[in-house]
């Protein structure tokens, strides 16, 4: 059995996601146990359940402090829990890439249904094959890539929430140069623009 918990403050999003998942799954539906939450506290408490395989976390409307509570709890779990984050941010936004440092699986709500379906199916198949081995999902991820001094500066400012133009003004460089640095950073971390290629196994 694959245990999945889903959190969102939006009942409509949960409903839509359920339809997407259950109408397009490549894994036997009877082998998936899904629990839904719109209460943050109940969701947070449920993470103490040692049977969870997949956590789907819609961060929209959730403060960064509360997001970090969930991220830290999952990070320090003994079991290998796979986190799938949904957000309103576009793939080329800075906060989207900040989230990509937390999990290899970040999906913009503007992504096509086919992309969401492909990503979730890959995750389900991977978990069904490897859940007993506790093998990390991002096998090809480089956790500590070598960044240049300027790339580190750009990344630091990006994680503080600055947009490209603000970073450019702060570092006295052009916006195009900032975009170039961010592209290099994504490449070094192994990030791609399309969420459905985040899982490479």
PDB file of C-alpha atoms in Angstrom, residues 7-179:
ATOM      1  CA  UNK A   7      -2.829  19.296   2.097  1.00  0.00           C
ATOM      2  CA  UNK A   8      -4.416  22.389   0.600  1.00  0.00           C
ATOM      3  CA  UNK A   9      -6.457  25.264   1.972  1.00  0.00           C
ATOM      4  CA  UNK A  10      -8.431  25.135  -1.266  1.00  0.00           C
ATOM      5  CA  UNK A  11     -11.168  22.501  -1.414  1.00  0.00           C
ATOM      6  CA  UNK A  12     -11.444  23.108  -5.155  1.00  0.00           C
ATOM      7  CA  UNK A  13      -7.744  22.354  -5.656  1.00  0.00           C
ATOM      8  CA  UNK A  14      -7.997  19.129  -3.646  1.00  0.00           C
ATOM      9  CA  UNK A  15     -11.038  18.083  -5.679  1.00  0.00           C
ATOM     10  CA  UNK A  16      -9.305  18.876  -8.973  1.00  0.00           C
ATOM     11  CA  UNK A  17      -6.127  17.064  -7.948  1.00  0.00           C
ATOM     12  CA  UNK A  18      -8.097  13.981  -6.928  1.00  0.00           C
ATOM     13  CA  UNK A  19      -9.726  13.855 -10.357  1.00  0.00           C
ATOM     14  CA  UNK A  20      -6.386  14.285 -12.123  1.00  0.00           C
ATOM     15  CA  UNK A  21      -4.737  11.568 -10.038  1.00  0.00           C
ATOM     16  CA  UNK A  22      -7.501   8.963 -10.032  1.00  0.00           C
ATOM     17  CA  UNK A  23      -8.369   9.320 -13.713  1.00  0.00           C
ATOM     18  CA  UNK A  24      -4.797   9.027 -14.933  1.00  0.00           C
ATOM     19  CA  UNK A  25      -2.938   6.725 -12.547  1.00  0.00           C
ATOM     20  CA  UNK A  26      -0.767   3.958 -13.959  1.00  0.00           C
ATOM     21  CA  UNK A  27      -0.684   2.196 -10.574  1.00  0.00           C
ATOM     22  CA  UNK A  28      -3.569   0.099  -9.206  1.00  0.00           C
ATOM     23  CA  UNK A  29      -5.886   2.510  -7.368  1.00  0.00           C
ATOM     24  CA  UNK A  30      -6.585  -0.118  -4.717  1.00  0.00           C
ATOM     25  CA  UNK A  31      -2.925   0.044  -3.707  1.00  0.00           C
ATOM     26  CA  UNK A  32      -3.077   3.753  -2.874  1.00  0.00           C
ATOM     27  CA  UNK A  33      -4.404   5.115   0.407  1.00  0.00           C
ATOM     28  CA  UNK A  34      -5.098   8.861   0.254  1.00  0.00           C
ATOM     29  CA  UNK A  35      -5.867  11.215   3.150  1.00  0.00           C
ATOM     30  CA  UNK A  36      -6.939  14.821   2.600  1.00  0.00           C
ATOM     31  CA  UNK A  37      -6.331  17.788   4.908  1.00  0.00           C
ATOM     32  CA  UNK A  38      -7.272  21.467   4.868  1.00  0.00           C
ATOM     33  CA  UNK A  39      -6.271  22.026   8.503  1.00  0.00           C
ATOM     34  CA  UNK A  40      -2.568  22.818   8.822  1.00  0.00           C
ATOM     35  CA  UNK A  41      -2.332  21.479  12.388  1.00  0.00           C
ATOM     36  CA  UNK A  42      -3.966  18.166  11.478  1.00  0.00           C
ATOM     37  CA  UNK A  43      -1.715  17.886   8.434  1.00  0.00           C
ATOM     38  CA  UNK A  44       1.375  18.629  10.541  1.00  0.00           C
ATOM     39  CA  UNK A  45       0.385  16.012  13.124  1.00  0.00           C
ATOM     40  CA  UNK A  46      -0.243  13.421  10.422  1.00  0.00           C
ATOM     41  CA  UNK A  47       3.396  13.683   9.337  1.00  0.00           C
ATOM     42  CA  UNK A  48       4.331  11.793  12.504  1.00  0.00           C
ATOM     43  CA  UNK A  49       2.725   8.714  10.946  1.00  0.00           C
ATOM     44  CA  UNK A  50       5.600   6.445   9.960  1.00  0.00           C
ATOM     45  CA  UNK A  51       3.661   4.829   7.112  1.00  0.00           C
ATOM     46  CA  UNK A  52       3.562   7.873   4.830  1.00  0.00           C
ATOM     47  CA  UNK A  53       5.244   7.513   1.419  1.00  0.00           C
ATOM     48  CA  UNK A  54       4.187  10.686  -0.414  1.00  0.00           C
ATOM     49  CA  UNK A  55       3.264  14.166   0.845  1.00  0.00           C
ATOM     50  CA  UNK A  56       1.519  16.591  -1.520  1.00  0.00           C
ATOM     51  CA  UNK A  57       1.756  20.104  -0.091  1.00  0.00           C
ATOM     52  CA  UNK A  58      -0.076  23.085  -1.617  1.00  0.00           C
ATOM     53  CA  UNK A  59       1.836  26.014  -0.109  1.00  0.00           C
ATOM     54  CA  UNK A  60      -0.426  28.805  -1.396  1.00  0.00           C
ATOM     55  CA  UNK A  61      -1.806  30.817   1.512  1.00  0.00           C
ATOM     56  CA  UNK A  62       0.668  29.237   3.942  1.00  0.00           C
ATOM     57  CA  UNK A  63       3.274  31.446   5.626  1.00  0.00           C
ATOM     58  CA  UNK A  64       6.941  30.705   4.985  1.00  0.00           C
ATOM     59  CA  UNK A  65       7.350  29.936   8.696  1.00  0.00           C
ATOM     60  CA  UNK A  66       4.723  27.195   8.488  1.00  0.00           C
ATOM     61  CA  UNK A  67       6.157  25.949   5.198  1.00  0.00           C
ATOM     62  CA  UNK A  68       9.524  25.548   6.919  1.00  0.00           C
ATOM     63  CA  UNK A  69       7.914  23.577   9.755  1.00  0.00           C
ATOM     64  CA  UNK A  70       6.719  21.011   7.226  1.00  0.00           C
ATOM     65  CA  UNK A  71       9.946  21.012   5.212  1.00  0.00           C
ATOM     66  CA  UNK A  72      12.065  20.486   8.343  1.00  0.00           C
ATOM     67  CA  UNK A  73       9.838  17.720   9.667  1.00  0.00           C
ATOM     68  CA  UNK A  74      10.001  15.802   6.391  1.00  0.00           C
ATOM     69  CA  UNK A  75      13.747  16.367   6.099  1.00  0.00           C
ATOM     70  CA  UNK A  76      14.371  14.808   9.515  1.00  0.00           C
ATOM     71  CA  UNK A  77      12.115  11.786   9.070  1.00  0.00           C
ATOM     72  CA  UNK A  78      13.889   8.448   9.272  1.00  0.00           C
ATOM     73  CA  UNK A  79      11.701   7.120   6.474  1.00  0.00           C
ATOM     74  CA  UNK A  80      12.187   8.334   2.934  1.00  0.00           C
ATOM     75  CA  UNK A  81       9.118  10.551   2.431  1.00  0.00           C
ATOM     76  CA  UNK A  82       8.728  12.079  -1.023  1.00  0.00           C
ATOM     77  CA  UNK A  83       7.509  15.670  -1.040  1.00  0.00           C
ATOM     78  CA  UNK A  84       5.542  17.094  -3.958  1.00  0.00           C
ATOM     79  CA  UNK A  85       4.985  20.862  -3.674  1.00  0.00           C
ATOM     80  CA  UNK A  86       2.314  22.731  -5.601  1.00  0.00           C
ATOM     81  CA  UNK A  87       2.455  26.519  -5.844  1.00  0.00           C
ATOM     82  CA  UNK A  88       1.142  29.460  -7.838  1.00  0.00           C
ATOM     83  CA  UNK A  89       4.650  30.530  -8.875  1.00  0.00           C
ATOM     84  CA  UNK A  90       5.830  30.156 -12.463  1.00  0.00           C
ATOM     85  CA  UNK A  91       8.832  27.927 -13.198  1.00  0.00           C
ATOM     86  CA  UNK A  92      11.120  30.875 -13.939  1.00  0.00           C
ATOM     87  CA  UNK A  93      10.313  32.718 -10.697  1.00  0.00           C
ATOM     88  CA  UNK A  94      12.906  32.986  -7.957  1.00  0.00           C
ATOM     89  CA  UNK A  95      10.777  31.467  -5.211  1.00  0.00           C
ATOM     90  CA  UNK A  96      10.028  28.480  -7.431  1.00  0.00           C
ATOM     91  CA  UNK A  97      13.756  27.803  -7.632  1.00  0.00           C
ATOM     92  CA  UNK A  98      14.118  28.354  -3.889  1.00  0.00           C
ATOM     93  CA  UNK A  99      11.499  25.647  -3.369  1.00  0.00           C
ATOM     94  CA  UNK A 100      13.468  23.415  -5.729  1.00  0.00           C
ATOM     95  CA  UNK A 101      16.234  23.368  -3.120  1.00  0.00           C
ATOM     96  CA  UNK A 102      13.770  21.792  -0.685  1.00  0.00           C
ATOM     97  CA  UNK A 103      12.459  19.107  -3.023  1.00  0.00           C
ATOM     98  CA  UNK A 104      13.177  17.908  -6.545  1.00  0.00           C
ATOM     99  CA  UNK A 105       9.440  17.990  -7.166  1.00  0.00           C
ATOM    100  CA  UNK A 106       7.915  21.456  -7.418  1.00  0.00           C
ATOM    101  CA  UNK A 107       4.925  21.969  -9.695  1.00  0.00           C
ATOM    102  CA  UNK A 108       3.359  25.237 -10.759  1.00  0.00           C
ATOM    103  CA  UNK A 109      -0.434  25.175 -10.735  1.00  0.00           C
ATOM    104  CA  UNK A 110      -0.244  26.569 -14.251  1.00  0.00           C
ATOM    105  CA  UNK A 111       1.477  23.384 -15.472  1.00  0.00           C
ATOM    106  CA  UNK A 112      -0.458  21.303 -18.025  1.00  0.00           C
ATOM    107  CA  UNK A 113      -2.493  18.408 -16.637  1.00  0.00           C
ATOM    108  CA  UNK A 114      -0.387  15.996 -18.697  1.00  0.00           C
ATOM    109  CA  UNK A 115       2.754  17.232 -16.954  1.00  0.00           C
ATOM    110  CA  UNK A 116       1.223  16.832 -13.485  1.00  0.00           C
ATOM    111  CA  UNK A 117      -0.025  13.362 -14.379  1.00  0.00           C
ATOM    112  CA  UNK A 118       3.335  12.268 -15.768  1.00  0.00           C
ATOM    113  CA  UNK A 119       5.170  13.514 -12.704  1.00  0.00           C
ATOM    114  CA  UNK A 120       2.827  11.864 -10.234  1.00  0.00           C
ATOM    115  CA  UNK A 121       2.823   8.561 -12.107  1.00  0.00           C
ATOM    116  CA  UNK A 122       6.618   8.474 -12.142  1.00  0.00           C
ATOM    117  CA  UNK A 123       6.620   9.101  -8.421  1.00  0.00           C
ATOM    118  CA  UNK A 124       4.059   6.369  -7.725  1.00  0.00           C
ATOM    119  CA  UNK A 125       5.949   3.840  -9.826  1.00  0.00           C
ATOM    120  CA  UNK A 126       9.240   4.730  -8.151  1.00  0.00           C
ATOM    121  CA  UNK A 127       7.763   4.427  -4.657  1.00  0.00           C
ATOM    122  CA  UNK A 128       6.086   1.106  -5.452  1.00  0.00           C
ATOM    123  CA  UNK A 129       9.456  -0.293  -6.555  1.00  0.00           C
ATOM    124  CA  UNK A 130      11.731   1.219  -3.911  1.00  0.00           C
ATOM    125  CA  UNK A 131       9.751   2.057  -0.775  1.00  0.00           C
ATOM    126  CA  UNK A 132      11.147  -0.889   1.180  1.00  0.00           C
ATOM    127  CA  UNK A 133      14.746   0.020   0.372  1.00  0.00           C
ATOM    128  CA  UNK A 134      14.553   3.617   1.642  1.00  0.00           C
ATOM    129  CA  UNK A 135      16.605   4.801  -1.349  1.00  0.00           C
ATOM    130  CA  UNK A 136      16.640   8.573  -1.943  1.00  0.00           C
ATOM    131  CA  UNK A 137      14.610   9.594  -4.967  1.00  0.00           C
ATOM    132  CA  UNK A 138      16.962  12.180  -6.468  1.00  0.00           C
ATOM    133  CA  UNK A 139      19.724   9.697  -7.174  1.00  0.00           C
ATOM    134  CA  UNK A 140      21.413  11.907  -9.734  1.00  0.00           C
ATOM    135  CA  UNK A 141      21.086  15.165  -7.806  1.00  0.00           C
ATOM    136  CA  UNK A 142      24.237  17.022  -6.893  1.00  0.00           C
ATOM    137  CA  UNK A 143      23.550  18.279  -3.370  1.00  0.00           C
ATOM    138  CA  UNK A 144      26.520  20.654  -3.063  1.00  0.00           C
ATOM    139  CA  UNK A 145      27.512  21.942  -6.500  1.00  0.00           C
ATOM    140  CA  UNK A 146      30.462  24.278  -6.865  1.00  0.00           C
ATOM    141  CA  UNK A 147      29.209  27.815  -7.407  1.00  0.00           C
ATOM    142  CA  UNK A 148      31.307  30.845  -8.268  1.00  0.00           C
ATOM    143  CA  UNK A 149      31.424  33.759  -5.833  1.00  0.00           C
ATOM    144  CA  UNK A 150      29.001  35.761  -7.976  1.00  0.00           C
ATOM    145  CA  UNK A 151      26.641  32.803  -8.393  1.00  0.00           C
ATOM    146  CA  UNK A 152      26.550  32.412  -4.612  1.00  0.00           C
ATOM    147  CA  UNK A 153      25.715  36.107  -4.259  1.00  0.00           C
ATOM    148  CA  UNK A 154      22.918  35.860  -6.809  1.00  0.00           C
ATOM    149  CA  UNK A 155      21.525  32.701  -5.190  1.00  0.00           C
ATOM    150  CA  UNK A 156      21.637  34.280  -1.735  1.00  0.00           C
ATOM    151  CA  UNK A 157      19.705  37.331  -2.902  1.00  0.00           C
ATOM    152  CA  UNK A 158      17.246  35.152  -4.804  1.00  0.00           C
ATOM    153  CA  UNK A 159      16.472  33.093  -1.708  1.00  0.00           C
ATOM    154  CA  UNK A 160      15.782  36.341   0.132  1.00  0.00           C
ATOM    155  CA  UNK A 161      12.955  36.956  -2.328  1.00  0.00           C
ATOM    156  CA  UNK A 162      14.551  39.523  -4.641  1.00  0.00           C
ATOM    157  CA  UNK A 163      13.482  39.524  -8.275  1.00  0.00           C
ATOM    158  CA  UNK A 164      15.921  39.689 -11.192  1.00  0.00           C
ATOM    159  CA  UNK A 165      15.772  43.473 -11.471  1.00  0.00           C
ATOM    160  CA  UNK A 166      16.386  44.007  -7.736  1.00  0.00           C
ATOM    161  CA  UNK A 167      19.352  41.628  -7.791  1.00  0.00           C
ATOM    162  CA  UNK A 168      20.767  43.406 -10.842  1.00  0.00           C
ATOM    163  CA  UNK A 169      20.538  46.785  -9.115  1.00  0.00           C
ATOM    164  CA  UNK A 170      21.981  45.430  -5.860  1.00  0.00           C
ATOM    165  CA  UNK A 171      25.000  43.872  -7.595  1.00  0.00           C
ATOM    166  CA  UNK A 172      25.326  46.621 -10.210  1.00  0.00           C
ATOM    167  CA  UNK A 173      24.956  44.197 -13.117  1.00  0.00           C
ATOM    168  CA  UNK A 174      22.362  43.814 -15.876  1.00  0.00           C
ATOM    169  CA  UNK A 175      19.150  41.845 -15.540  1.00  0.00           C
ATOM    170  CA  UNK A 176      20.325  39.656 -18.428  1.00  0.00           C
ATOM    171  CA  UNK A 177      23.475  38.805 -16.462  1.00  0.00           C
ATOM    172  CA  UNK A 178      21.364  37.819 -13.452  1.00  0.00           C
ATOM    173  CA  UNK A 179      19.308  35.555 -15.699  1.00  0.00           C
TER     174      UNK A 179
END
